[in-house]
Amino acid sequence: MCGIVGIVSHSPVNQGIYDALTVLQHRGQDAAGIMTDDRGTLATRKANGLVRDVFRTRHMRRLRGNIGIGHVRYPTAGCSTSAEAQPFYVNSPYGICLAHNGNLTNADELKAQLINKDRRHLNTGSDTEALLNVFADELHRQHGEQLLPEAVFAAVEGVHKRCTGGYAAIAMIIGHGIVAFRDPHGIRPVCIGRRETDQGVEHMIASESVALDALGFELVRDIKPAEAVYIQSDGTLHSRQCGPAKGYAPCIFEFVYFSRPDSIIDKISVYKSRLRMGERLADKILQQHPDHDIDVVIPIPDSSRTSALQVAHHLGVKYREGFIKNRYIGRTFIMPGQEQRRRSVRQKLNAISLEFAGKNVLLVDDSIVRGTTSRQIIEMAREAGARKVYFASASPAVRYPNVYGIDMPAVDEFIAHDRSDDEVGDLIGADWLIYQDLKDLFLSVEYDNSEIRDFDASCFSGDYVTGDITEQYLDDLEKQRSDGAKKKRKAKLRQLNKNNDELDDLCSGSGAG
């Protein structure tokens, strides 16, 4: 899961893109990048790290221009090399930069096609680089002395024909403007904003509406499935449906966990959807445990707070903040590797003993994936003096891999895989465990938007909306992206760096230059 932003303005965009990326930092903490266009001259800065660490004053001064795009990355493949920081760039045709959120499910076939048939060179294993080269190849096929909107939209239509999966992308065409497009199923989110200034209208594209709010842009609408928006450098906006939409199935995990509660995605308030998740979860608790002895409801900060508040209200028990969060530790779910996730939990949270001592506590979290965090938090609650610890998840059990851009690749890493709810409860150490029903999750989210009748809920249901996911694909994905595979890649990278250091020392010692 990543965050993307693009701005076409009448004044420098470097500070605006920086501010938007800090607002979208929750979508990726591995790397950040900005590219700007100053009347045909490209400026770029990207590296591993948080936004505040990647960009210094000297970098910002070089990012000149009134058009630019930005990206924050978290690695779905568990690879944390700066070579895969986005945006990516190719110089032909025109010079194109691209930032992408999601995952292409036919990336391997595309890479082979690009190398063998289209004669294009790829520097990394990133599917974003493949997507960029597909778009560049399709744009190269368009003829004409000028780059007209029709040519841009024809290129996007070609992308949709060749690429499958979930993706939202922003491309900057040097000297011309930016184009944003969304996959034909609308899995990954992206929206358009508009701002009136004394110099004229300015436009912004972002993964979440909260980034628009932070910069004073008004949310116009979401980009529709298979639609593209082209904003020329003079601010003129064009939009077109680039091929048929194959549904409207946004990722439901955006509402459960990833998106900020103050965002509006596909006309749906993330905050209100989480309130309704809490209401329906409370109803299920009352059905299964009508004579419960819960003294207090405590959320696992931060994304479960909204649901937990409603759970407490509907159960008629106290709501308390029992954990204090260290703001300087990243989100454990999106950390690349189980060991790093495990080490960070107790660094991230500390229990307030007064809220636990001698009480029967209901802990509410947004989801349970690997169970690492849940198990350690329940231990912390008991150490703080809780008499009984119950656990409720605002979403159903995660039992299947996500293939559209969320780092959930290996089934064996899911604590709920091939286990009953009671077995999961025993493993995490809860006195009892309760999950949200999938039907209730759908009802909680779809409430506001009559256009949406379906969601990508593949990690809960195993149903993949693109219809192209086979057992072989899932097996290959697990081999590439499991925690074990990540460890092997890290060890190989460490050895490579060690060899390079030894070679440098040898060259230095021998006087070679």
XYZ file of C-alpha atoms in Angstrom:
513
model
C 0.000 0.000 0.000
C 1.400 3.392 -0.991
C 0.376 7.029 -1.197
C 0.435 9.131 -4.376
C -0.046 12.837 -5.040
C 0.192 15.172 -8.026
C -0.326 18.932 -8.334
C -0.658 21.281 -11.312
C -0.392 24.836 -9.987
C 0.411 28.433 -10.891
C 3.128 28.581 -8.246
C 5.865 26.223 -6.974
C 4.494 22.847 -5.857
C 7.448 21.472 -3.879
C 6.140 22.501 -0.448
C 2.589 21.440 -1.276
C 3.641 17.951 -2.376
C 5.851 17.619 0.717
C 2.944 18.574 2.987
C 0.597 16.168 1.196
C 3.079 13.310 1.573
C 3.391 13.936 5.310
C -0.400 13.649 5.555
C -0.232 10.384 3.578
C 2.735 9.037 5.569
C 0.514 6.367 7.165
C 0.282 4.698 3.743
C 4.015 4.002 3.564
C 7.059 4.553 5.743
C 9.737 2.809 3.701
C 10.613 5.453 1.106
C 9.500 8.792 -0.291
C 10.041 10.696 -3.516
C 9.130 13.885 -5.390
C 9.678 14.843 -9.026
C 8.896 18.297 -10.405
C 8.795 19.822 -13.873
C 10.212 23.338 -14.263
C 9.256 24.295 -17.831
C 10.680 21.107 -19.246
C 13.490 20.577 -16.734
C 13.100 17.612 -14.405
C 14.115 17.755 -10.744
C 14.013 14.719 -8.475
C 14.666 13.581 -4.926
C 13.835 10.130 -3.583
C 15.322 7.844 -0.943
C 14.501 5.393 1.817
C 13.010 6.846 4.965
C 10.172 9.005 6.239
C 9.188 12.153 4.375
C 10.771 14.405 7.018
C 14.082 12.527 6.700
C 14.238 12.222 2.912
C 13.710 15.912 2.137
C 16.030 18.602 3.487
C 16.107 22.296 2.636
C 18.755 21.746 -0.043
C 16.562 19.134 -1.736
C 13.459 21.305 -1.608
C 15.276 24.224 -3.227
C 16.181 22.049 -6.198
C 12.598 20.826 -6.659
C 11.534 23.781 -8.781
C 8.447 23.981 -10.926
C 4.674 24.396 -10.855
C 3.941 20.750 -11.703
C 4.984 17.712 -9.721
C 4.167 14.281 -8.350
C 5.082 12.520 -5.110
C 4.995 9.088 -3.520
C 5.337 7.352 -0.157
C 6.117 3.668 -0.316
C 5.752 0.587 1.755
C 7.248 -2.533 0.213
C 4.725 -5.243 -0.677
C 7.656 -7.424 -1.654
C 9.490 -6.688 1.563
C 12.402 -5.141 -0.293
C 13.695 -1.877 1.156
C 16.226 -0.669 -1.396
C 16.350 2.959 -2.464
C 16.500 1.782 -6.105
C 12.782 1.009 -5.862
C 11.794 4.343 -4.317
C 9.261 6.110 -6.535
C 8.488 7.954 -8.779
C 10.239 6.160 -11.654
C 11.382 7.894 -14.845
C 11.883 7.037 -18.523
C 13.129 9.550 -21.063
C 11.114 8.382 -24.080
C 8.698 9.563 -25.241
C 8.773 13.138 -23.912
C 10.158 12.098 -20.528
C 7.654 10.450 -18.194
C 7.633 10.029 -14.396
C 5.164 7.689 -12.696
C 4.100 6.903 -9.130
C 1.828 3.971 -8.395
C -0.242 2.453 -5.596
C -1.260 -1.180 -5.918
C 0.026 -4.348 -7.508
C -0.056 -5.734 -11.042
C -1.035 -9.389 -11.040
C 0.493 -10.032 -14.479
C 3.766 -8.208 -13.774
C 6.003 -11.121 -14.809
C 4.345 -11.461 -18.208
C 4.515 -7.701 -18.730
C 8.220 -7.577 -17.912
C 8.967 -10.384 -20.363
C 6.887 -8.647 -23.034
C 8.554 -5.289 -22.443
C 12.059 -6.749 -22.661
C 11.614 -9.239 -25.493
C 8.999 -7.594 -27.697
C 9.041 -3.871 -26.968
C 12.837 -3.746 -26.474
C 12.583 -1.701 -23.293
C 15.100 -1.948 -20.457
C 14.023 -2.511 -16.830
C 16.368 -1.615 -13.970
C 14.418 -3.118 -11.059
C 11.948 -5.867 -10.221
C 9.262 -3.309 -9.390
C 5.890 -3.657 -11.088
C 5.704 0.166 -11.028
C 8.601 0.330 -13.473
C 6.763 -2.165 -15.661
C 3.583 -0.062 -15.505
C 5.561 3.067 -16.439
C 7.127 1.346 -19.431
C 3.795 -0.016 -20.622
C 2.341 3.498 -20.493
C 5.424 4.927 -22.241
C 5.243 2.262 -24.954
C 1.538 2.918 -25.517
C 2.132 6.687 -25.682
C 4.987 6.142 -28.131
C 2.546 4.361 -30.454
C 0.400 7.491 -30.724
C 1.209 9.690 -33.709
C 1.049 13.434 -34.148
C 3.244 16.495 -33.849
C 1.506 17.622 -30.653
C 0.566 15.668 -27.559
C -3.215 15.885 -27.590
C -5.498 14.605 -24.799
C -6.790 11.956 -27.222
C -3.307 10.463 -27.451
C -2.926 10.366 -23.667
C -6.292 8.651 -23.218
C -5.531 6.155 -25.989
C -2.304 5.263 -24.168
C -4.178 4.712 -20.895
C -6.686 2.514 -22.731
C -3.741 0.453 -23.936
C -2.491 0.163 -20.349
C -5.846 -1.195 -19.201
C -5.803 -3.787 -21.986
C -2.334 -5.014 -21.044
C -2.287 -4.696 -17.246
C -4.335 -6.557 -14.651
C -4.564 -6.088 -10.891
C -5.328 -3.180 -8.611
C -3.640 0.111 -9.396
C -3.974 3.860 -9.106
C -1.242 5.822 -10.852
C -0.104 9.375 -11.516
C 2.232 10.088 -14.443
C 3.922 13.400 -15.185
C 4.706 14.011 -18.852
C 7.532 16.541 -18.915
C 6.499 19.830 -20.462
C 2.860 18.794 -20.815
C 1.094 17.977 -17.527
C 0.007 15.028 -15.403
C -2.327 12.110 -16.053
C -3.955 9.968 -13.375
C -5.789 6.688 -13.920
C -7.403 3.880 -11.944
C -7.789 0.158 -12.588
C -11.050 -1.064 -14.237
C -12.314 -2.488 -10.923
C -11.592 0.650 -8.896
C -9.706 -1.357 -6.272
C -7.134 1.245 -5.285
C -8.345 4.747 -4.316
C -7.552 8.055 -6.026
C -9.434 11.372 -6.076
C -9.371 14.829 -7.689
C -9.255 18.188 -5.918
C -9.716 21.759 -7.100
C -8.591 25.110 -5.695
C -9.409 28.645 -6.809
C -6.544 31.160 -6.655
C -5.997 34.711 -7.873
C -3.943 33.268 -10.709
C -6.565 30.725 -11.733
C -7.773 27.198 -10.992
C -5.323 24.607 -9.648
C -5.802 20.836 -9.495
C -4.537 18.062 -7.262
C -4.682 14.268 -7.395
C -4.237 12.173 -4.233
C -4.801 8.730 -2.756
C -7.000 10.156 0.004
C -9.122 13.279 0.328
C -7.397 14.202 3.599
C -4.362 15.299 1.550
C -6.610 17.694 -0.388
C -7.989 19.094 2.872
C -4.504 19.795 4.194
C -3.661 21.960 1.175
C -6.988 23.773 0.914
C -8.255 21.891 -2.137
C -11.926 21.026 -2.470
C -12.727 17.370 -3.118
C -14.337 17.239 -6.571
C -14.807 13.482 -6.949
C -13.072 10.115 -7.139
C -11.600 8.902 -10.386
C -13.891 6.161 -11.646
C -12.823 2.620 -12.549
C -10.973 2.628 -15.926
C -11.213 6.433 -16.090
C -8.268 8.768 -16.724
C -7.832 12.451 -15.913
C -5.336 14.591 -17.845
C -4.396 17.997 -16.444
C -2.367 20.098 -18.859
C 0.355 22.438 -17.639
C -1.952 25.449 -18.140
C -4.477 23.913 -15.717
C -6.981 22.622 -18.268
C -8.541 19.373 -17.075
C -9.740 16.609 -19.383
C -11.284 13.301 -18.361
C -12.381 10.226 -20.246
C -13.483 6.646 -19.726
C -10.587 4.642 -21.178
C -12.270 1.328 -21.769
C -15.080 -0.435 -19.942
C -15.242 -0.528 -16.164
C -15.280 -4.127 -14.957
C -17.098 -3.326 -11.750
C -16.773 -0.956 -8.835
C -15.093 -2.865 -6.036
C -12.878 -0.676 -3.821
C -10.604 -2.422 -1.347
C -12.553 -2.829 1.889
C -9.327 -2.944 3.917
C -8.918 0.768 3.166
C -11.927 1.386 5.412
C -10.902 -1.152 8.033
C -7.298 -0.103 8.507
C -5.285 1.804 5.934
C -7.080 5.076 5.330
C -7.260 7.923 7.779
C -10.676 8.289 9.432
C -11.008 11.869 8.145
C -10.837 10.713 4.510
C -13.728 10.283 2.089
C -13.173 7.412 -0.338
C -15.627 6.747 -3.168
C -18.118 9.051 -1.417
C -17.871 6.970 1.759
C -16.737 8.474 5.056
C -14.074 6.226 6.569
C -14.985 7.574 10.019
C -18.685 6.784 9.691
C -17.996 3.337 8.256
C -15.887 2.545 11.328
C -18.655 3.792 13.608
C -21.038 1.363 11.928
C -18.482 -1.437 12.224
C -18.540 -0.837 15.974
C -22.330 -0.888 16.120
C -22.601 -4.184 14.265
C -19.760 -5.719 16.258
C -21.553 -4.787 19.489
C -24.733 -6.430 18.207
C -22.826 -9.658 17.584
C -21.247 -9.539 21.037
C -24.696 -9.159 22.611
C -25.987 -12.097 20.564
C -23.156 -14.423 21.531
C -22.538 -13.130 25.058
C -25.822 -11.615 26.293
C -24.729 -11.978 29.921
C -21.232 -10.584 29.405
C -19.285 -9.246 32.384
C -17.259 -6.619 30.496
C -16.235 -3.713 32.736
C -14.457 -1.554 30.177
C -13.817 -1.327 26.423
C -10.288 -0.336 25.415
C -9.170 0.266 21.811
C -5.850 -0.746 20.301
C -4.705 2.650 19.001
C -5.176 4.178 16.531
C -7.396 2.845 13.761
C -9.755 0.897 16.075
C -10.707 3.862 18.276
C -13.792 4.817 16.287
C -15.214 1.286 16.271
C -14.380 0.723 19.946
C -16.223 3.887 20.934
C -19.427 2.581 19.362
C -18.932 -0.884 20.839
C -18.758 0.628 24.326
C -21.763 2.872 23.712
C -23.966 0.006 22.464
C -22.858 -2.369 25.209
C -23.501 0.299 27.816
C -20.048 -0.007 29.406
C -17.202 2.427 29.969
C -14.823 3.389 27.175
C -11.259 4.088 28.279
C -7.886 4.727 26.686
C -5.749 2.013 28.215
C -2.716 2.160 25.935
C -0.425 5.080 25.228
C 1.172 5.022 21.820
C 4.701 6.093 20.999
C 4.217 8.298 17.943
C 7.751 7.674 16.726
C 7.269 3.978 15.963
C 5.844 3.031 12.571
C 2.704 1.008 11.938
C 3.627 -2.583 12.752
C 1.351 -4.145 10.147
C 3.308 -2.543 7.292
C 6.784 -3.292 8.614
C 8.758 -5.612 6.306
C 9.404 -8.678 8.441
C 7.961 -10.535 11.403
C 10.960 -9.927 13.682
C 10.751 -6.174 13.157
C 7.000 -6.242 13.842
C 7.500 -8.286 17.014
C 10.212 -6.010 18.420
C 8.237 -2.858 17.782
C 5.001 -3.739 19.614
C 6.217 -3.099 23.157
C 8.177 -0.078 21.978
C 5.011 1.283 20.406
C 2.465 0.716 23.201
C 2.488 1.029 26.975
C -0.429 0.032 29.224
C -1.996 2.311 31.857
C -2.326 -0.094 34.789
C -5.149 1.917 36.410
C -7.464 1.053 33.515
C -6.748 -2.690 33.696
C -6.224 -3.612 37.345
C -8.934 -5.997 38.583
C -11.188 -5.457 35.527
C -12.711 -7.606 32.799
C -11.468 -5.846 29.702
C -12.711 -5.982 26.104
C -9.907 -5.029 23.699
C -11.060 -3.882 20.256
C -8.774 -3.911 17.226
C -9.442 -3.234 13.556
C -8.158 -6.652 12.418
C -6.004 -9.643 13.313
C -3.513 -10.674 10.641
C -0.505 -12.555 11.937
C -1.577 -12.389 15.579
C 1.795 -11.065 16.763
C 0.492 -7.725 17.940
C -2.711 -9.157 19.440
C -0.868 -11.764 21.496
C 1.600 -9.252 22.933
C -1.100 -6.698 23.716
C -3.158 -9.280 25.601
C -0.030 -10.185 27.589
C 0.466 -6.508 28.396
C -3.151 -6.231 29.571
C -2.744 -9.195 31.921
C 0.574 -7.855 33.220
C -1.231 -4.572 33.933
C -3.642 -6.475 36.214
C -6.627 -7.349 34.017
C -8.743 -10.142 35.508
C -10.110 -11.289 32.141
C -9.187 -10.151 28.626
C -11.702 -10.457 25.797
C -10.802 -9.525 22.225
C -12.970 -8.243 19.345
C -11.970 -7.596 15.749
C -13.883 -4.990 13.732
C -13.233 -7.060 10.604
C -13.562 -10.782 9.789
C -10.713 -13.279 10.101
C -7.925 -12.737 7.560
C -7.428 -16.121 5.904
C -6.333 -15.442 2.324
C -3.513 -13.538 0.603
C -4.102 -10.046 -0.731
C -2.678 -9.648 -4.235
C -3.643 -6.047 -4.980
C -1.007 -4.139 -3.045
C -1.233 -5.157 0.627
C 1.582 -7.173 2.184
C -0.446 -10.301 3.015
C 1.227 -12.898 0.821
C 1.685 -16.147 2.718
C -1.306 -18.085 4.029
C 0.728 -19.869 6.669
C 1.559 -16.504 8.252
C -2.122 -15.786 8.987
C -3.053 -16.893 12.463
C -6.631 -17.664 11.343
C -5.572 -19.901 8.448
C -7.118 -23.361 8.952
C -8.142 -22.452 12.509
C -11.494 -21.825 14.176
C -12.212 -18.592 16.043
C -11.815 -20.408 19.352
C -8.428 -21.774 18.308
C -7.260 -18.295 17.331
C -8.532 -16.961 20.669
C -6.506 -19.591 22.507
C -3.376 -18.805 20.514
C -3.495 -15.074 21.215
C -4.375 -15.724 24.868
C -7.891 -14.201 24.960
C -10.653 -15.466 27.269
C -12.892 -15.256 24.239
C -12.547 -13.811 20.758
C -15.169 -12.455 18.400
C -14.847 -11.407 14.751
C -17.056 -9.126 12.672
C -19.166 -10.978 10.083
C -18.275 -10.218 6.458
C -21.890 -9.385 5.653
C -21.942 -6.821 8.471
C -18.643 -5.356 7.302
C -20.102 -4.837 3.817
C -23.213 -3.203 5.266
C -21.081 -0.939 7.437
C -19.083 0.392 4.497
C -21.535 0.493 1.581
C -24.069 2.561 3.514
C -23.311 5.934 1.913
C -22.792 5.104 -1.734
C -25.511 3.502 -3.838
C -23.074 3.080 -6.769
C -21.024 0.493 -4.898
C -22.487 -2.960 -4.540
C -19.269 -4.898 -4.156
C -15.855 -4.633 -2.526
C -12.543 -6.354 -2.866
C -12.608 -8.398 0.341
C -10.319 -11.141 -0.935
C -8.238 -11.355 2.251
C -11.432 -12.347 4.110
C -13.330 -14.306 1.466
C -10.724 -15.653 -0.964
C -12.736 -14.214 -3.872
C -10.516 -12.147 -6.208
C -12.447 -9.570 -8.216
C -10.062 -9.566 -11.189
C -10.814 -13.251 -11.793
C -7.255 -14.116 -12.855
C -5.776 -15.425 -9.594
C -4.796 -19.106 -9.678
C -3.335 -21.417 -7.038
C -0.059 -21.335 -8.959
C -0.005 -17.542 -8.780
C -0.580 -17.634 -5.017
C 2.151 -20.249 -4.575
C 4.617 -18.132 -6.560
C 3.622 -15.027 -4.610
C 4.244 -16.800 -1.323
C 7.703 -17.888 -2.455
C 8.567 -14.300 -3.363
C 6.987 -12.407 -0.490
C 6.788 -14.553 2.624
C 8.750 -13.493 5.683
C 11.187 -16.332 4.954
C 11.792 -15.022 1.445
C 12.326 -11.520 2.825
C 14.951 -12.809 5.246
C 16.829 -14.548 2.426
C 16.817 -11.373 0.319
C 18.058 -9.299 3.240
C 20.867 -11.782 3.942
C 21.862 -11.754 0.272
C 21.817 -7.939 0.229
C 23.946 -7.787 3.401
C 26.479 -10.182 1.871
C 26.558 -8.171 -1.344
C 27.179 -4.955 0.593
C 29.901 -6.686 2.622
C 31.604 -7.894 -0.574
C 31.427 -4.395 -2.032
C 32.961 -2.923 1.138
C 35.786 -5.497 1.031
C 36.384 -4.671 -2.638
C 36.515 -0.954 -1.840
C 39.023 -1.603 0.948
C 41.142 -3.733 -1.371
C 41.108 -1.083 -4.086
C 41.949 1.652 -1.584
C 44.820 -0.364 -0.166
C 46.314 -1.111 -3.575
C 46.132 2.472 -4.724
C 43.605 1.735 -7.470
C 41.278 4.601 -8.358
